[in-house]
Short mmCIF file of C-alpha atoms in Angstrom, two decimals:
data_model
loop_
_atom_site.label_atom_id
_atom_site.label_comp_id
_atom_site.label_asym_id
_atom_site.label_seq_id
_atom_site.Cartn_x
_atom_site.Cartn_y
_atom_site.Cartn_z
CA UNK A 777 27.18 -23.09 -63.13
CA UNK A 778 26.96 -20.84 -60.06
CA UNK A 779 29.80 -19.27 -57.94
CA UNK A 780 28.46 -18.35 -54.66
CA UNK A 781 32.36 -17.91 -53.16
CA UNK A 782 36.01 -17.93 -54.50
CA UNK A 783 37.82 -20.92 -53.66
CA UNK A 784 41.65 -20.78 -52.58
CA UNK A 785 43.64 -22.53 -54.40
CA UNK A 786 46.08 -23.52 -51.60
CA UNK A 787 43.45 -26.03 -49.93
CA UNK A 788 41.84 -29.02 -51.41
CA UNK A 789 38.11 -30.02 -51.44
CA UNK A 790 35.48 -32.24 -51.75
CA UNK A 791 32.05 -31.37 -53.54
CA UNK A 792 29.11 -33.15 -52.66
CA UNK A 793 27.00 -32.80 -55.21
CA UNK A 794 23.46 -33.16 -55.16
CA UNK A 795 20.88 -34.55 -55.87
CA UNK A 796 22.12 -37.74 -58.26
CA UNK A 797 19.00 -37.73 -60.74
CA UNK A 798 19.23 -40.64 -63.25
CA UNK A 799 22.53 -39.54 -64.95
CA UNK A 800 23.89 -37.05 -63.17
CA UNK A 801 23.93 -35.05 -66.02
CA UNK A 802 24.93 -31.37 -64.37
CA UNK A 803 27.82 -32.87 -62.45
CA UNK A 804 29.25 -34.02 -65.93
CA UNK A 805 28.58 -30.82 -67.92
CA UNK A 806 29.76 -28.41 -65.62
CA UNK A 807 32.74 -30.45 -63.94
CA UNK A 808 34.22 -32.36 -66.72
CA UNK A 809 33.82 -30.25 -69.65
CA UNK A 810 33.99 -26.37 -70.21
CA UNK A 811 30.84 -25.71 -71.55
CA UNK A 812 29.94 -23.44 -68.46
CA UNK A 813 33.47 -22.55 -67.83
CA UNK A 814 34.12 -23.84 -64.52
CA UNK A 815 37.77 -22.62 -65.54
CA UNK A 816 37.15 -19.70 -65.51
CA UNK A 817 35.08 -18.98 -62.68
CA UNK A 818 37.59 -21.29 -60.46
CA UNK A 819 40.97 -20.48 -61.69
CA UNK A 820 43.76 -22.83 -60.87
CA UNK A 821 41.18 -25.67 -59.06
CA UNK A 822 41.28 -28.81 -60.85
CA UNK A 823 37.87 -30.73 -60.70
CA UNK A 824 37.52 -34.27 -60.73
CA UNK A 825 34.24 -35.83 -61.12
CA UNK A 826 34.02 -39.49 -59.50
CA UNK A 827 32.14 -42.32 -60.86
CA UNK A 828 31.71 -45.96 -60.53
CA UNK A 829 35.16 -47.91 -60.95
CA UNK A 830 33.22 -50.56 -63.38
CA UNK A 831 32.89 -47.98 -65.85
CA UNK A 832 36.71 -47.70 -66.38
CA UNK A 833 36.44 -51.39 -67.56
CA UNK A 834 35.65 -51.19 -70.35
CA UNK A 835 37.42 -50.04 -73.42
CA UNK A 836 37.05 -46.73 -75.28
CA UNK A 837 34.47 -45.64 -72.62
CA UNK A 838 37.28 -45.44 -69.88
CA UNK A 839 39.10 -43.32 -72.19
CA UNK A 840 36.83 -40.88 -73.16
CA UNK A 841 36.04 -40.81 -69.07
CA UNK A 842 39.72 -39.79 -68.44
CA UNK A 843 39.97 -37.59 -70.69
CA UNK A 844 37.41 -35.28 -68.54
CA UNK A 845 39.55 -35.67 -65.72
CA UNK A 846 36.42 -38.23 -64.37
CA UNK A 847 38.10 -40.44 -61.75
CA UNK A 848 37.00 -44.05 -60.00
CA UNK A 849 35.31 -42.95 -57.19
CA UNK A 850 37.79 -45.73 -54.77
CA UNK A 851 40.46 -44.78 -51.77
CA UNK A 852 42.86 -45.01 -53.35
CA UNK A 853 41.93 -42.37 -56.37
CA UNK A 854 40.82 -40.33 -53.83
CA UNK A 855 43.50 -40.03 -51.86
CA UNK A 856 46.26 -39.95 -54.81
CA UNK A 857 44.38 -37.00 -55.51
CA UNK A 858 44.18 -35.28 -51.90
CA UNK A 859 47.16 -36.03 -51.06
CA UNK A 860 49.87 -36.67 -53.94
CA UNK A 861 48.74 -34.23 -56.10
CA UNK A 862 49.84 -31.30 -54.53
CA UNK A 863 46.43 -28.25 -53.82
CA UNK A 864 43.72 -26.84 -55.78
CA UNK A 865 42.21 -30.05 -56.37
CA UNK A 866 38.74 -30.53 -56.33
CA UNK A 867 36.60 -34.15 -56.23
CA UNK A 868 32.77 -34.18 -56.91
CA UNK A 869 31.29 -36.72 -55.87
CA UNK A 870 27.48 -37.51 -56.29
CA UNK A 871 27.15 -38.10 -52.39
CA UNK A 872 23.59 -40.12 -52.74
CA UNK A 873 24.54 -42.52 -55.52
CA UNK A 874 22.65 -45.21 -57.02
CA UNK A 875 19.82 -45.64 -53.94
CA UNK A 876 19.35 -41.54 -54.53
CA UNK A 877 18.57 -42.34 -58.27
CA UNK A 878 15.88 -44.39 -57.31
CA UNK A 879 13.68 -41.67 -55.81
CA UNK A 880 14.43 -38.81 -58.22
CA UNK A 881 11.38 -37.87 -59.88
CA UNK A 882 10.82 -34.38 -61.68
CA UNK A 883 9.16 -32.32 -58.78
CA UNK A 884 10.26 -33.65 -56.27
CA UNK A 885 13.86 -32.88 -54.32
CA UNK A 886 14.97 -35.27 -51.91
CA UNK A 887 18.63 -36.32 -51.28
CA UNK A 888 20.20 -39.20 -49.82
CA UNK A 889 22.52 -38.07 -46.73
CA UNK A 890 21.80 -38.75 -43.53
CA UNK A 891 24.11 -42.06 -43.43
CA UNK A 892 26.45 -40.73 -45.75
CA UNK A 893 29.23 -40.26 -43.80
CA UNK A 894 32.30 -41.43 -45.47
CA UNK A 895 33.11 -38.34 -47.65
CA UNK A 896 33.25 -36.41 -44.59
CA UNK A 897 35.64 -38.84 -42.96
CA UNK A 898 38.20 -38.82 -46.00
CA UNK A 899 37.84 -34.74 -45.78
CA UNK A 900 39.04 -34.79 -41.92
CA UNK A 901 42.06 -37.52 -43.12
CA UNK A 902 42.89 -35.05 -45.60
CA UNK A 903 42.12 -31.54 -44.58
CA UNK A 904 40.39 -31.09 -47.58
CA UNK A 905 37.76 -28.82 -47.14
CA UNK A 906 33.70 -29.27 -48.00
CA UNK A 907 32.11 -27.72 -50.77
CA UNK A 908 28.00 -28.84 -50.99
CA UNK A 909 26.82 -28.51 -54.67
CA UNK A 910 22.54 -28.43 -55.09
CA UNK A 911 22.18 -28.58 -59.00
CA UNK A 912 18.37 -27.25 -59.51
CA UNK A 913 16.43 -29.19 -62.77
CA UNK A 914 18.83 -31.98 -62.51
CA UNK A 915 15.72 -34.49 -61.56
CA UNK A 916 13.62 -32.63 -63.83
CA UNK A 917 15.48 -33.95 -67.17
CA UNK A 918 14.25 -37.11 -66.83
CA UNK A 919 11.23 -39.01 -66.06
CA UNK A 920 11.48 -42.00 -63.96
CA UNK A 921 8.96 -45.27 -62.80
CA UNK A 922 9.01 -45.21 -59.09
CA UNK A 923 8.63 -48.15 -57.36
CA UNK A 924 7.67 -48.22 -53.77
CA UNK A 925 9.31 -49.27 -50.94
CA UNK A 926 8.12 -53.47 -50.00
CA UNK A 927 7.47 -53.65 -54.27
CA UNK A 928 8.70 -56.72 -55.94
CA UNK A 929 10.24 -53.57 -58.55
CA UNK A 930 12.42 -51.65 -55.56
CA UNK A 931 13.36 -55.16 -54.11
CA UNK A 932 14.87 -56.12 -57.91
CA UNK A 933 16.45 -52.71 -58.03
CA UNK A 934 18.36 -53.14 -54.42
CA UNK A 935 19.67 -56.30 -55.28
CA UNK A 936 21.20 -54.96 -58.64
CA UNK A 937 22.48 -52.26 -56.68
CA UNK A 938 24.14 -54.63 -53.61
CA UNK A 939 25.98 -56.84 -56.00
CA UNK A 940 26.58 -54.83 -59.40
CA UNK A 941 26.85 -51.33 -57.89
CA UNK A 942 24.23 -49.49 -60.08
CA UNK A 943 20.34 -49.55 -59.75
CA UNK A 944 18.45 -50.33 -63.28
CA UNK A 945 16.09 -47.69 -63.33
CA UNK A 946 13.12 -47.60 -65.43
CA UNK A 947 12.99 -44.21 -67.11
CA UNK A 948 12.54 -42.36 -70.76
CA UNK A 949 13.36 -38.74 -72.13
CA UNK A 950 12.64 -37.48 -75.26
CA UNK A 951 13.07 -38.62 -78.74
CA UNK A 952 15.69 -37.17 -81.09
CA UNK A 953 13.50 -35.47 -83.78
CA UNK A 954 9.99 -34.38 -81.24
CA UNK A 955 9.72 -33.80 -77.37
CA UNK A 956 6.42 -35.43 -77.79
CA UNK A 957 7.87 -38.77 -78.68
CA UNK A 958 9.76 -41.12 -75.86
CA UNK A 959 13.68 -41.34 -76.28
CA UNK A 960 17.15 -41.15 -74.27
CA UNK A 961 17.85 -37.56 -74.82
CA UNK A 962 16.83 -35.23 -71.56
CA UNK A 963 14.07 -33.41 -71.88
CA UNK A 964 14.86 -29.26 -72.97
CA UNK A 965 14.70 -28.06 -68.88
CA UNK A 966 17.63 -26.30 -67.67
CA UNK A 967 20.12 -27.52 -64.82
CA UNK A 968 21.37 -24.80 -62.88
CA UNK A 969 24.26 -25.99 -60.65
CA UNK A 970 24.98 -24.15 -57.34
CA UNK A 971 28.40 -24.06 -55.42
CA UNK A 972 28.42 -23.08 -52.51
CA UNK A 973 30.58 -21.97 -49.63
CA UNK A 974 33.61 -24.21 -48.29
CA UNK A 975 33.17 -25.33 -45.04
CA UNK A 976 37.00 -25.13 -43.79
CA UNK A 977 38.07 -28.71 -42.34
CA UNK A 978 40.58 -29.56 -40.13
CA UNK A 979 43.20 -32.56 -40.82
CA UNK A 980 42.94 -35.35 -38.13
CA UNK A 981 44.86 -38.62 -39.42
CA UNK A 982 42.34 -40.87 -37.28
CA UNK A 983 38.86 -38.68 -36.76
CA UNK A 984 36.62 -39.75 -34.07
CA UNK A 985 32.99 -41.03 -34.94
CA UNK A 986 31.87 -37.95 -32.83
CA UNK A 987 33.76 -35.65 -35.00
CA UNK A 988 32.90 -37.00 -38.08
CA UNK A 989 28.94 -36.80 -36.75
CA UNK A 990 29.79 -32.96 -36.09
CA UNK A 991 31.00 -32.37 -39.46
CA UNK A 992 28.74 -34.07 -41.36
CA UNK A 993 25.99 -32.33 -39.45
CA UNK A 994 27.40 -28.80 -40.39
CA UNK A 995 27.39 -30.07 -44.36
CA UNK A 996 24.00 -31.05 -44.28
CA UNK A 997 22.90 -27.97 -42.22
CA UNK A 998 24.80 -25.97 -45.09
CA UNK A 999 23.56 -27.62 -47.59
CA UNK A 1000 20.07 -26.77 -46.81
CA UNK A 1001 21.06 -23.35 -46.16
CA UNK A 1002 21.76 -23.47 -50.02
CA UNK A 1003 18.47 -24.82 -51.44
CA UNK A 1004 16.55 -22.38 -49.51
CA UNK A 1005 18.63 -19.50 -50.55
CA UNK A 1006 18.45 -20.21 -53.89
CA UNK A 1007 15.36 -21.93 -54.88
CA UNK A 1008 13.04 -19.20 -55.68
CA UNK A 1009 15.44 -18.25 -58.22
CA UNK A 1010 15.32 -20.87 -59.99
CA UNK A 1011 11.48 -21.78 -60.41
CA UNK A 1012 10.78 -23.44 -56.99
CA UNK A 1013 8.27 -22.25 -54.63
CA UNK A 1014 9.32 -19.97 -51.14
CA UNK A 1015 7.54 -23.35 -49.53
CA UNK A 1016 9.61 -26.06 -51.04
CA UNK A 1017 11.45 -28.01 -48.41
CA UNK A 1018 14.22 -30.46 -49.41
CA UNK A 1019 13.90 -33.95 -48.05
CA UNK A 1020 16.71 -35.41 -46.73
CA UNK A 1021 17.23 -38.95 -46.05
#
């Protein structure tokens, strides 16, 4: 986990986090545990990772999610959280989702933003302000089947997505006892998750569409300023451009 700026703990915010990769695995580990200390290198914000609201149905599972301060990723969690809960909150949420998961691939870094727009909106209702998040190696755990666009494989995937919420991706890892055997464990490649610098928002109860355009624009503007400030560090080529859709 990388701290790029401190973050007052008077204002609220709302991380984008990208890109989603198959299980989102650097958003969990640095947001809703301690292993990299986000504690300590934020003192007194309280991060909230968001996920689906079908994974609090079931038993056990919903527990163990709450217990990492993981939240539904719904209005009204959302703006409990922004707005009842007093400041120094933080929500992360994977911005691309399931339709980003489709396309992540190791070597390749593409997100899915460009009519992603509602994150922005509930910033400008709340004041809260943005934070974008690039987490480096997160597509590079897994490996994933990609299915083209017009396949009879993407068009099963969509539907699953419209009407269940997730895309079933077809993917393997690495087996428990030999990388060179296939498994559900991520491969042994670091994630190296970036913060970066708050983009201060104002609070408008009803924002226009214009001013949400204007806003979002600045995030994703920012959030490319991120990559290419920090990719060579972290293995990727001076050349590497990241896609976004």
């Amino acid at each position: 986990l990388v701290k790029t700026h401190n973050l007052l703990t008077t204002r609220n915010y709302i991380f984008g986090y990208h890109p989603h990769g198959i299980m989102g695995l650097g958003a969990f580990c640095n947001f809703s545990t301690e292993a990299t200390g986000v504690s300590q290198k934020f003192p007194g914000i309280r991060p909230y990772l968001a996920t689906l609201a079908g994974n609090f149905r079931m038993p056990i599972l919903r527990d163990y999610l709450m217990s990492g301060g993981i939240c539904p990723v719904n209005r009204d969690s959302i703006d409990y959280i922004l707005s009842k809960n007093g400041s120094g909150n933080a929500i992360i949420i994977v911005v691309g989702g399931a339709a980003e998961s489709l396309d992540c691939t190791p070597g390749k870094n593409s997100v899915t933003l460009k009519n992603r727009k509602g994150f922005v909106k509930l910033a400008l209702q709340h004041g809260a302000d943005l934070v974008p998040v690039y987490s480096f190696g997160e597509n590079e755990v897994y490996k994933q089947v990609i299915f083209e666009e017009g396949s009879w494989g993407r068009w099963v995937q969509k539907k699953f997505q419209k009407h269940i919420g997730f895309a079933p991706c077809i993917f393997h890892g690495r087996g428990l006892f030999s990388s060179n055997t296939w498994g559900l464990l991520p491969y042994s490649k670091p994630i190296t998750t970036v913060v970066g610098e708050p983009i201060t928002i104002p609070k408008i109860d009803n924002p226009s569409q214009k001013e949400v355009d204007f806003y979002h624009s600045m995030y994703v503007d920012s959030l490319i300023k991120l990559f290419d400030k920090y990719k060579s560090r972290f293995g990727l080529p001076e050349t590497e451009v990241l896609e976004v859709n």
